[in-house]
């Protein structure tokens, strides 16, 4: 198993994709957090949020990675599987160790340090730009609050777990293009619309259902998001959010093991 994990980690760093996505994520998080931080403090009425609680505002800004940036670690996790299948590197890997279950476990374990790197970079980029623009907008960045740094730490964990969800997606959808299209469509369009639609259309009952969507689970783990700023009390406890994300990763991976990884991959 140790050898299999080392091999999977090496695969992550064998191409330029990992650092290209990492740089893009850092820039995107800085842009979003900066824009949100300024608008939430300088013109909260135009942003449509209640900025009366500076702690809640700061946490929503600093946790932007779990709300809008989680697609980056999810993509790199998906590529860990679909890249293997697309470039046929899965064949020598299985010749060296034919256990497909062990291979999937190794991919998850190997994805953890990469996901942690994405989580750290994304969270710190959001804090740096967000704090600067909150201050520029006349607000309090709340960097002296332990609760803020707790959110930053939990946001990092959430983004790390999203890498595992990505591995699960890749194990189910073996076609790389299809996997990325589905992942982008779901995270950037389907789930945000579903979260707002369920809450607006079904009220409290819809909000309870929406809380178990994967993006909402990530927000819950970070204990703050744009959605919770607009709709307080709409998230699960942080530990339940972690379990829901892990559940998605586990269910997707088991499904992939019973479908994609049950077929002839040669």
PDB file of C-alpha atoms in Angstrom:
ATOM      1  CA  UNK A   1       0.000   0.000   0.000  1.00  0.00           C
ATOM      2  CA  UNK A   2       2.810   2.427   0.855  1.00  0.00           C
ATOM      3  CA  UNK A   3       4.354   1.928  -2.572  1.00  0.00           C
ATOM      4  CA  UNK A   4       0.978   2.441  -4.255  1.00  0.00           C
ATOM      5  CA  UNK A   5       0.409   5.702  -2.373  1.00  0.00           C
ATOM      6  CA  UNK A   6       3.865   7.004  -3.287  1.00  0.00           C
ATOM      7  CA  UNK A   7       3.144   6.218  -6.930  1.00  0.00           C
ATOM      8  CA  UNK A   8      -0.162   8.085  -6.843  1.00  0.00           C
ATOM      9  CA  UNK A   9       1.446  11.142  -5.235  1.00  0.00           C
ATOM     10  CA  UNK A  10       4.162  11.091  -7.904  1.00  0.00           C
ATOM     11  CA  UNK A  11       1.490  11.039 -10.621  1.00  0.00           C
ATOM     12  CA  UNK A  12      -0.001  14.278  -9.309  1.00  0.00           C
ATOM     13  CA  UNK A  13       3.314  16.081  -9.734  1.00  0.00           C
ATOM     14  CA  UNK A  14       4.274  14.472 -13.042  1.00  0.00           C
ATOM     15  CA  UNK A  15       2.414  17.117 -15.088  1.00  0.00           C
ATOM     16  CA  UNK A  16       2.042  20.887 -14.911  1.00  0.00           C
ATOM     17  CA  UNK A  17      -1.710  20.712 -14.359  1.00  0.00           C
ATOM     18  CA  UNK A  18      -1.472  20.611 -10.565  1.00  0.00           C
ATOM     19  CA  UNK A  19       0.347  23.945 -10.247  1.00  0.00           C
ATOM     20  CA  UNK A  20      -1.563  25.611 -13.096  1.00  0.00           C
ATOM     21  CA  UNK A  21      -4.841  24.886 -11.305  1.00  0.00           C
ATOM     22  CA  UNK A  22      -3.291  25.936  -7.992  1.00  0.00           C
ATOM     23  CA  UNK A  23      -2.244  29.338  -9.380  1.00  0.00           C
ATOM     24  CA  UNK A  24      -5.654  29.819 -10.994  1.00  0.00           C
ATOM     25  CA  UNK A  25      -7.352  28.953  -7.718  1.00  0.00           C
ATOM     26  CA  UNK A  26      -5.239  31.432  -5.745  1.00  0.00           C
ATOM     27  CA  UNK A  27      -6.018  34.242  -8.192  1.00  0.00           C
ATOM     28  CA  UNK A  28      -9.716  33.401  -8.353  1.00  0.00           C
ATOM     29  CA  UNK A  29     -10.066  33.228  -4.569  1.00  0.00           C
ATOM     30  CA  UNK A  30      -8.219  36.516  -4.104  1.00  0.00           C
ATOM     31  CA  UNK A  31     -10.439  38.193  -6.709  1.00  0.00           C
ATOM     32  CA  UNK A  32     -13.699  36.884  -5.237  1.00  0.00           C
ATOM     33  CA  UNK A  33     -12.766  37.468  -1.600  1.00  0.00           C
ATOM     34  CA  UNK A  34     -11.507  40.967  -2.353  1.00  0.00           C
ATOM     35  CA  UNK A  35     -14.630  41.922  -4.270  1.00  0.00           C
ATOM     36  CA  UNK A  36     -16.930  40.450  -1.645  1.00  0.00           C
ATOM     37  CA  UNK A  37     -15.011  42.015   1.237  1.00  0.00           C
ATOM     38  CA  UNK A  38     -15.266  45.482  -0.246  1.00  0.00           C
ATOM     39  CA  UNK A  39     -18.901  45.252  -1.339  1.00  0.00           C
ATOM     40  CA  UNK A  40     -20.073  43.687   1.930  1.00  0.00           C
ATOM     41  CA  UNK A  41     -18.559  46.505   3.991  1.00  0.00           C
ATOM     42  CA  UNK A  42     -18.668  49.561   1.714  1.00  0.00           C
ATOM     43  CA  UNK A  43     -22.093  48.957   0.123  1.00  0.00           C
ATOM     44  CA  UNK A  44     -23.835  46.108   2.019  1.00  0.00           C
ATOM     45  CA  UNK A  45     -27.286  47.282   0.909  1.00  0.00           C
ATOM     46  CA  UNK A  46     -26.316  46.853  -2.741  1.00  0.00           C
ATOM     47  CA  UNK A  47     -24.791  43.431  -2.024  1.00  0.00           C
ATOM     48  CA  UNK A  48     -28.063  42.285  -0.453  1.00  0.00           C
ATOM     49  CA  UNK A  49     -26.479  41.081   2.804  1.00  0.00           C
ATOM     50  CA  UNK A  50     -26.776  41.979   6.463  1.00  0.00           C
ATOM     51  CA  UNK A  51     -23.311  43.219   7.412  1.00  0.00           C
ATOM     52  CA  UNK A  52     -24.247  44.179  10.954  1.00  0.00           C
ATOM     53  CA  UNK A  53     -22.200  41.279  12.322  1.00  0.00           C
ATOM     54  CA  UNK A  54     -18.552  41.853  11.312  1.00  0.00           C
ATOM     55  CA  UNK A  55     -17.549  38.340  12.402  1.00  0.00           C
ATOM     56  CA  UNK A  56     -20.162  36.654  10.195  1.00  0.00           C
ATOM     57  CA  UNK A  57     -19.171  38.931   7.306  1.00  0.00           C
ATOM     58  CA  UNK A  58     -15.466  38.142   7.682  1.00  0.00           C
ATOM     59  CA  UNK A  59     -16.108  34.405   7.935  1.00  0.00           C
ATOM     60  CA  UNK A  60     -18.260  34.441   4.791  1.00  0.00           C
ATOM     61  CA  UNK A  61     -15.516  36.257   2.872  1.00  0.00           C
ATOM     62  CA  UNK A  62     -12.663  34.068   4.106  1.00  0.00           C
ATOM     63  CA  UNK A  63     -14.628  30.872   3.422  1.00  0.00           C
ATOM     64  CA  UNK A  64     -15.299  31.801  -0.213  1.00  0.00           C
ATOM     65  CA  UNK A  65     -13.168  28.827  -1.242  1.00  0.00           C
ATOM     66  CA  UNK A  66     -15.679  26.341   0.144  1.00  0.00           C
ATOM     67  CA  UNK A  67     -18.559  28.270  -1.442  1.00  0.00           C
ATOM     68  CA  UNK A  68     -17.219  28.982  -4.927  1.00  0.00           C
ATOM     69  CA  UNK A  69     -13.684  27.621  -5.227  1.00  0.00           C
ATOM     70  CA  UNK A  70     -14.100  23.975  -4.284  1.00  0.00           C
ATOM     71  CA  UNK A  71     -14.264  23.025  -7.955  1.00  0.00           C
ATOM     72  CA  UNK A  72     -10.451  23.325  -8.184  1.00  0.00           C
ATOM     73  CA  UNK A  73      -9.542  20.569  -5.691  1.00  0.00           C
ATOM     74  CA  UNK A  74     -12.465  18.532  -7.038  1.00  0.00           C
ATOM     75  CA  UNK A  75     -11.028  18.794 -10.564  1.00  0.00           C
ATOM     76  CA  UNK A  76      -7.520  17.754  -9.527  1.00  0.00           C
ATOM     77  CA  UNK A  77      -8.997  14.777  -7.676  1.00  0.00           C
ATOM     78  CA  UNK A  78     -11.035  13.796 -10.737  1.00  0.00           C
ATOM     79  CA  UNK A  79      -7.982  14.058 -12.995  1.00  0.00           C
ATOM     80  CA  UNK A  80      -6.120  11.654 -10.696  1.00  0.00           C
ATOM     81  CA  UNK A  81      -8.445   8.902 -11.946  1.00  0.00           C
ATOM     82  CA  UNK A  82      -9.532   9.988 -15.416  1.00  0.00           C
ATOM     83  CA  UNK A  83      -5.971  10.920 -16.404  1.00  0.00           C
ATOM     84  CA  UNK A  84      -4.862   7.395 -15.537  1.00  0.00           C
ATOM     85  CA  UNK A  85      -7.621   5.959 -17.705  1.00  0.00           C
ATOM     86  CA  UNK A  86      -7.186   8.386 -20.581  1.00  0.00           C
ATOM     87  CA  UNK A  87      -3.429   7.980 -20.890  1.00  0.00           C
ATOM     88  CA  UNK A  88      -3.577   4.225 -20.175  1.00  0.00           C
ATOM     89  CA  UNK A  89      -1.147   4.511 -17.261  1.00  0.00           C
ATOM     90  CA  UNK A  90      -3.716   2.434 -15.404  1.00  0.00           C
ATOM     91  CA  UNK A  91      -2.410  -0.662 -17.249  1.00  0.00           C
ATOM     92  CA  UNK A  92       1.162  -0.777 -15.840  1.00  0.00           C
ATOM     93  CA  UNK A  93      -0.211   0.298 -12.457  1.00  0.00           C
ATOM     94  CA  UNK A  94      -2.540  -2.718 -12.334  1.00  0.00           C
ATOM     95  CA  UNK A  95       0.131  -5.022 -13.706  1.00  0.00           C
ATOM     96  CA  UNK A  96       2.326  -4.056 -10.756  1.00  0.00           C
ATOM     97  CA  UNK A  97      -0.566  -4.460  -8.296  1.00  0.00           C
ATOM     98  CA  UNK A  98      -3.795  -5.972  -9.669  1.00  0.00           C
ATOM     99  CA  UNK A  99      -5.952  -4.988  -6.673  1.00  0.00           C
ATOM    100  CA  UNK A 100      -8.351  -2.339  -7.954  1.00  0.00           C
ATOM    101  CA  UNK A 101      -9.722  -1.670  -4.489  1.00  0.00           C
ATOM    102  CA  UNK A 102      -6.219  -0.980  -3.208  1.00  0.00           C
ATOM    103  CA  UNK A 103      -5.623   1.299  -6.183  1.00  0.00           C
ATOM    104  CA  UNK A 104      -8.680   3.421  -5.369  1.00  0.00           C
ATOM    105  CA  UNK A 105      -7.718   3.608  -1.704  1.00  0.00           C
ATOM    106  CA  UNK A 106      -4.183   4.655  -2.714  1.00  0.00           C
ATOM    107  CA  UNK A 107      -5.616   7.378  -4.952  1.00  0.00           C
ATOM    108  CA  UNK A 108      -7.606   8.783  -2.024  1.00  0.00           C
ATOM    109  CA  UNK A 109      -4.652   8.696   0.350  1.00  0.00           C
ATOM    110  CA  UNK A 110      -2.360  10.197  -2.292  1.00  0.00           C
ATOM    111  CA  UNK A 111      -4.884  12.967  -2.953  1.00  0.00           C
ATOM    112  CA  UNK A 112      -4.872  14.144   0.673  1.00  0.00           C
ATOM    113  CA  UNK A 113      -1.561  16.108   0.648  1.00  0.00           C
ATOM    114  CA  UNK A 114      -2.428  17.630  -2.722  1.00  0.00           C
ATOM    115  CA  UNK A 115      -5.869  18.604  -1.448  1.00  0.00           C
ATOM    116  CA  UNK A 116      -4.291  20.093   1.658  1.00  0.00           C
ATOM    117  CA  UNK A 117      -2.043  22.255  -0.525  1.00  0.00           C
ATOM    118  CA  UNK A 118      -5.070  23.488  -2.463  1.00  0.00           C
ATOM    119  CA  UNK A 119      -6.940  24.129   0.760  1.00  0.00           C
ATOM    120  CA  UNK A 120      -4.102  26.140   2.286  1.00  0.00           C
ATOM    121  CA  UNK A 121      -3.412  28.207  -0.820  1.00  0.00           C
ATOM    122  CA  UNK A 122      -7.083  28.897  -1.502  1.00  0.00           C
ATOM    123  CA  UNK A 123      -7.887  29.824   2.091  1.00  0.00           C
ATOM    124  CA  UNK A 124      -4.841  32.052   2.576  1.00  0.00           C
ATOM    125  CA  UNK A 125      -5.425  33.830  -0.740  1.00  0.00           C
ATOM    126  CA  UNK A 126      -8.990  34.580   0.374  1.00  0.00           C
ATOM    127  CA  UNK A 127      -7.826  35.855   3.763  1.00  0.00           C
ATOM    128  CA  UNK A 128      -5.107  38.071   2.297  1.00  0.00           C
ATOM    129  CA  UNK A 129      -7.248  39.778  -0.327  1.00  0.00           C
ATOM    130  CA  UNK A 130     -10.450  39.688   1.700  1.00  0.00           C
ATOM    131  CA  UNK A 131      -8.933  41.288   4.805  1.00  0.00           C
ATOM    132  CA  UNK A 132      -7.323  44.061   2.769  1.00  0.00           C
ATOM    133  CA  UNK A 133     -10.536  44.949   0.934  1.00  0.00           C
ATOM    134  CA  UNK A 134     -12.711  44.688   4.064  1.00  0.00           C
ATOM    135  CA  UNK A 135     -10.428  47.243   5.707  1.00  0.00           C
ATOM    136  CA  UNK A 136     -10.505  49.417   2.578  1.00  0.00           C
ATOM    137  CA  UNK A 137     -14.288  49.317   2.640  1.00  0.00           C
ATOM    138  CA  UNK A 138     -14.306  50.575   6.214  1.00  0.00           C
ATOM    139  CA  UNK A 139     -14.971  47.275   7.965  1.00  0.00           C
ATOM    140  CA  UNK A 140     -13.131  45.205  10.542  1.00  0.00           C
ATOM    141  CA  UNK A 141     -11.211  42.238   9.050  1.00  0.00           C
ATOM    142  CA  UNK A 142     -11.482  40.495  12.447  1.00  0.00           C
ATOM    143  CA  UNK A 143      -8.038  38.915  12.067  1.00  0.00           C
ATOM    144  CA  UNK A 144      -7.592  38.987  15.843  1.00  0.00           C
ATOM    145  CA  UNK A 145     -10.591  36.680  16.318  1.00  0.00           C
ATOM    146  CA  UNK A 146      -9.941  32.971  17.040  1.00  0.00           C
ATOM    147  CA  UNK A 147     -13.292  32.207  15.365  1.00  0.00           C
ATOM    148  CA  UNK A 148     -12.012  33.647  12.094  1.00  0.00           C
ATOM    149  CA  UNK A 149      -8.918  31.453  12.129  1.00  0.00           C
ATOM    150  CA  UNK A 150     -11.068  28.478  13.047  1.00  0.00           C
ATOM    151  CA  UNK A 151     -13.087  29.135   9.882  1.00  0.00           C
ATOM    152  CA  UNK A 152      -9.879  29.401   7.842  1.00  0.00           C
ATOM    153  CA  UNK A 153      -8.639  26.080   9.237  1.00  0.00           C
ATOM    154  CA  UNK A 154     -11.979  24.341   8.667  1.00  0.00           C
ATOM    155  CA  UNK A 155     -12.201  25.803   5.171  1.00  0.00           C
ATOM    156  CA  UNK A 156      -8.822  24.231   4.441  1.00  0.00           C
ATOM    157  CA  UNK A 157     -10.137  20.873   5.657  1.00  0.00           C
ATOM    158  CA  UNK A 158     -13.279  21.229   3.528  1.00  0.00           C
ATOM    159  CA  UNK A 159     -11.259  21.927   0.379  1.00  0.00           C
ATOM    160  CA  UNK A 160      -9.050  18.931   1.168  1.00  0.00           C
ATOM    161  CA  UNK A 161     -12.113  16.687   1.405  1.00  0.00           C
ATOM    162  CA  UNK A 162     -13.349  18.020  -1.913  1.00  0.00           C
ATOM    163  CA  UNK A 163     -10.282  16.414  -3.504  1.00  0.00           C
ATOM    164  CA  UNK A 164     -11.573  13.060  -2.257  1.00  0.00           C
ATOM    165  CA  UNK A 165     -15.009  13.792  -3.715  1.00  0.00           C
ATOM    166  CA  UNK A 166     -13.252  14.516  -7.017  1.00  0.00           C
ATOM    167  CA  UNK A 167     -11.537  11.119  -6.899  1.00  0.00           C
ATOM    168  CA  UNK A 168     -14.964   9.560  -6.408  1.00  0.00           C
ATOM    169  CA  UNK A 169     -16.403  11.461  -9.387  1.00  0.00           C
ATOM    170  CA  UNK A 170     -13.503  10.339 -11.573  1.00  0.00           C
ATOM    171  CA  UNK A 171     -13.985   6.722 -10.574  1.00  0.00           C
ATOM    172  CA  UNK A 172     -17.628   6.822 -11.681  1.00  0.00           C
ATOM    173  CA  UNK A 173     -17.223   8.905 -14.852  1.00  0.00           C
ATOM    174  CA  UNK A 174     -14.242   7.402 -16.600  1.00  0.00           C
ATOM    175  CA  UNK A 175     -14.383   9.750 -19.606  1.00  0.00           C
ATOM    176  CA  UNK A 176     -12.277  12.747 -18.648  1.00  0.00           C
ATOM    177  CA  UNK A 177     -14.175  15.345 -20.683  1.00  0.00           C
ATOM    178  CA  UNK A 178     -17.553  14.096 -19.465  1.00  0.00           C
ATOM    179  CA  UNK A 179     -16.361  14.044 -15.847  1.00  0.00           C
ATOM    180  CA  UNK A 180     -15.085  17.627 -15.997  1.00  0.00           C
ATOM    181  CA  UNK A 181     -18.196  18.915 -17.768  1.00  0.00           C
ATOM    182  CA  UNK A 182     -20.493  17.259 -15.212  1.00  0.00           C
ATOM    183  CA  UNK A 183     -18.371  18.502 -12.319  1.00  0.00           C
ATOM    184  CA  UNK A 184     -18.285  22.100 -13.583  1.00  0.00           C
ATOM    185  CA  UNK A 185     -21.978  22.133 -14.451  1.00  0.00           C
ATOM    186  CA  UNK A 186     -23.032  20.723 -11.084  1.00  0.00           C
ATOM    187  CA  UNK A 187     -20.778  22.848  -8.874  1.00  0.00           C
ATOM    188  CA  UNK A 188     -21.148  26.153 -10.714  1.00  0.00           C
ATOM    189  CA  UNK A 189     -24.772  26.010 -11.875  1.00  0.00           C
ATOM    190  CA  UNK A 190     -26.917  23.089 -10.731  1.00  0.00           C
ATOM    191  CA  UNK A 191     -26.212  23.107  -7.013  1.00  0.00           C
ATOM    192  CA  UNK A 192     -26.257  26.919  -6.481  1.00  0.00           C
ATOM    193  CA  UNK A 193     -29.595  27.115  -8.299  1.00  0.00           C
ATOM    194  CA  UNK A 194     -30.910  24.103  -6.372  1.00  0.00           C
ATOM    195  CA  UNK A 195     -29.863  25.573  -3.018  1.00  0.00           C
ATOM    196  CA  UNK A 196     -31.569  28.881  -3.668  1.00  0.00           C
ATOM    197  CA  UNK A 197     -34.581  27.280  -5.326  1.00  0.00           C
ATOM    198  CA  UNK A 198     -35.217  24.765  -2.552  1.00  0.00           C
ATOM    199  CA  UNK A 199     -34.987  27.430   0.123  1.00  0.00           C
ATOM    200  CA  UNK A 200     -37.129  29.947  -1.759  1.00  0.00           C
ATOM    201  CA  UNK A 201     -39.699  27.436  -2.989  1.00  0.00           C
ATOM    202  CA  UNK A 202     -40.098  25.099  -0.026  1.00  0.00           C
ATOM    203  CA  UNK A 203     -39.047  27.325   2.855  1.00  0.00           C
ATOM    204  CA  UNK A 204     -37.609  25.642   5.932  1.00  0.00           C
ATOM    205  CA  UNK A 205     -38.205  22.109   4.618  1.00  0.00           C
ATOM    206  CA  UNK A 206     -36.374  22.933   1.387  1.00  0.00           C
ATOM    207  CA  UNK A 207     -33.550  24.491   3.360  1.00  0.00           C
ATOM    208  CA  UNK A 208     -33.127  21.256   5.342  1.00  0.00           C
ATOM    209  CA  UNK A 209     -32.844  19.276   2.105  1.00  0.00           C
ATOM    210  CA  UNK A 210     -30.430  21.794   0.566  1.00  0.00           C
ATOM    211  CA  UNK A 211     -28.191  21.544   3.625  1.00  0.00           C
ATOM    212  CA  UNK A 212     -27.244  18.005   2.577  1.00  0.00           C
ATOM    213  CA  UNK A 213     -26.034  18.971  -0.884  1.00  0.00           C
ATOM    214  CA  UNK A 214     -22.232  18.639  -1.176  1.00  0.00           C
ATOM    215  CA  UNK A 215     -21.528  22.350  -1.569  1.00  0.00           C
ATOM    216  CA  UNK A 216     -23.699  23.148   1.439  1.00  0.00           C
ATOM    217  CA  UNK A 217     -21.871  20.472   3.429  1.00  0.00           C
ATOM    218  CA  UNK A 218     -18.561  22.159   2.609  1.00  0.00           C
ATOM    219  CA  UNK A 219     -19.946  25.509   3.746  1.00  0.00           C
ATOM    220  CA  UNK A 220     -21.153  23.881   6.958  1.00  0.00           C
ATOM    221  CA  UNK A 221     -17.704  22.469   7.641  1.00  0.00           C
ATOM    222  CA  UNK A 222     -16.213  25.968   7.257  1.00  0.00           C
ATOM    223  CA  UNK A 223     -18.960  27.373   9.516  1.00  0.00           C
ATOM    224  CA  UNK A 224     -19.642  30.284   7.193  1.00  0.00           C
ATOM    225  CA  UNK A 225     -20.637  31.186   3.648  1.00  0.00           C
ATOM    226  CA  UNK A 226     -22.393  33.768   1.505  1.00  0.00           C
ATOM    227  CA  UNK A 227     -25.544  31.660   1.759  1.00  0.00           C
ATOM    228  CA  UNK A 228     -25.502  31.615   5.554  1.00  0.00           C
ATOM    229  CA  UNK A 229     -24.915  35.385   5.577  1.00  0.00           C
ATOM    230  CA  UNK A 230     -28.098  35.829   3.537  1.00  0.00           C
ATOM    231  CA  UNK A 231     -29.970  33.039   5.347  1.00  0.00           C
ATOM    232  CA  UNK A 232     -28.675  32.527   8.929  1.00  0.00           C
ATOM    233  CA  UNK A 233     -29.099  29.077  10.441  1.00  0.00           C
ATOM    234  CA  UNK A 234     -29.220  27.301   7.069  1.00  0.00           C
ATOM    235  CA  UNK A 235     -26.125  25.118   7.556  1.00  0.00           C
ATOM    236  CA  UNK A 236     -25.495  21.825   9.348  1.00  0.00           C
ATOM    237  CA  UNK A 237     -23.071  21.657  12.296  1.00  0.00           C
ATOM    238  CA  UNK A 238     -19.474  21.552  11.067  1.00  0.00           C
ATOM    239  CA  UNK A 239     -18.925  17.899  11.955  1.00  0.00           C
ATOM    240  CA  UNK A 240     -22.050  16.824  10.102  1.00  0.00           C
ATOM    241  CA  UNK A 241     -20.834  18.757   7.072  1.00  0.00           C
ATOM    242  CA  UNK A 242     -17.571  16.803   7.214  1.00  0.00           C
ATOM    243  CA  UNK A 243     -19.426  13.494   7.426  1.00  0.00           C
ATOM    244  CA  UNK A 244     -21.677  14.404   4.487  1.00  0.00           C
ATOM    245  CA  UNK A 245     -18.670  15.264   2.299  1.00  0.00           C
ATOM    246  CA  UNK A 246     -16.914  12.051   3.293  1.00  0.00           C
ATOM    247  CA  UNK A 247     -20.148  10.192   2.570  1.00  0.00           C
ATOM    248  CA  UNK A 248     -20.308  11.584  -0.962  1.00  0.00           C
ATOM    249  CA  UNK A 249     -16.675  10.607  -1.554  1.00  0.00           C
ATOM    250  CA  UNK A 250     -17.278   7.081  -0.206  1.00  0.00           C
ATOM    251  CA  UNK A 251     -20.530   6.450  -2.109  1.00  0.00           C
ATOM    252  CA  UNK A 252     -19.088   7.699  -5.400  1.00  0.00           C
ATOM    253  CA  UNK A 253     -15.933   5.612  -4.965  1.00  0.00           C
ATOM    254  CA  UNK A 254     -17.883   2.440  -4.154  1.00  0.00           C
ATOM    255  CA  UNK A 255     -20.080   3.084  -7.189  1.00  0.00           C
ATOM    256  CA  UNK A 256     -16.964   3.518  -9.320  1.00  0.00           C
ATOM    257  CA  UNK A 257     -15.469   0.308  -7.962  1.00  0.00           C
ATOM    258  CA  UNK A 258     -18.639  -1.599  -8.865  1.00  0.00           C
ATOM    259  CA  UNK A 259     -18.884  -0.094 -12.358  1.00  0.00           C
ATOM    260  CA  UNK A 260     -15.808   1.457 -13.994  1.00  0.00           C
ATOM    261  CA  UNK A 261     -13.254  -0.535 -12.018  1.00  0.00           C
ATOM    262  CA  UNK A 262     -15.112  -3.774 -12.495  1.00  0.00           C
ATOM    263  CA  UNK A 263     -14.699  -3.670 -16.274  1.00  0.00           C
ATOM    264  CA  UNK A 264     -11.668  -4.509 -18.376  1.00  0.00           C
ATOM    265  CA  UNK A 265      -9.451  -1.426 -18.231  1.00  0.00           C
ATOM    266  CA  UNK A 266      -6.826  -2.729 -20.588  1.00  0.00           C
TER     267      UNK A 266
END
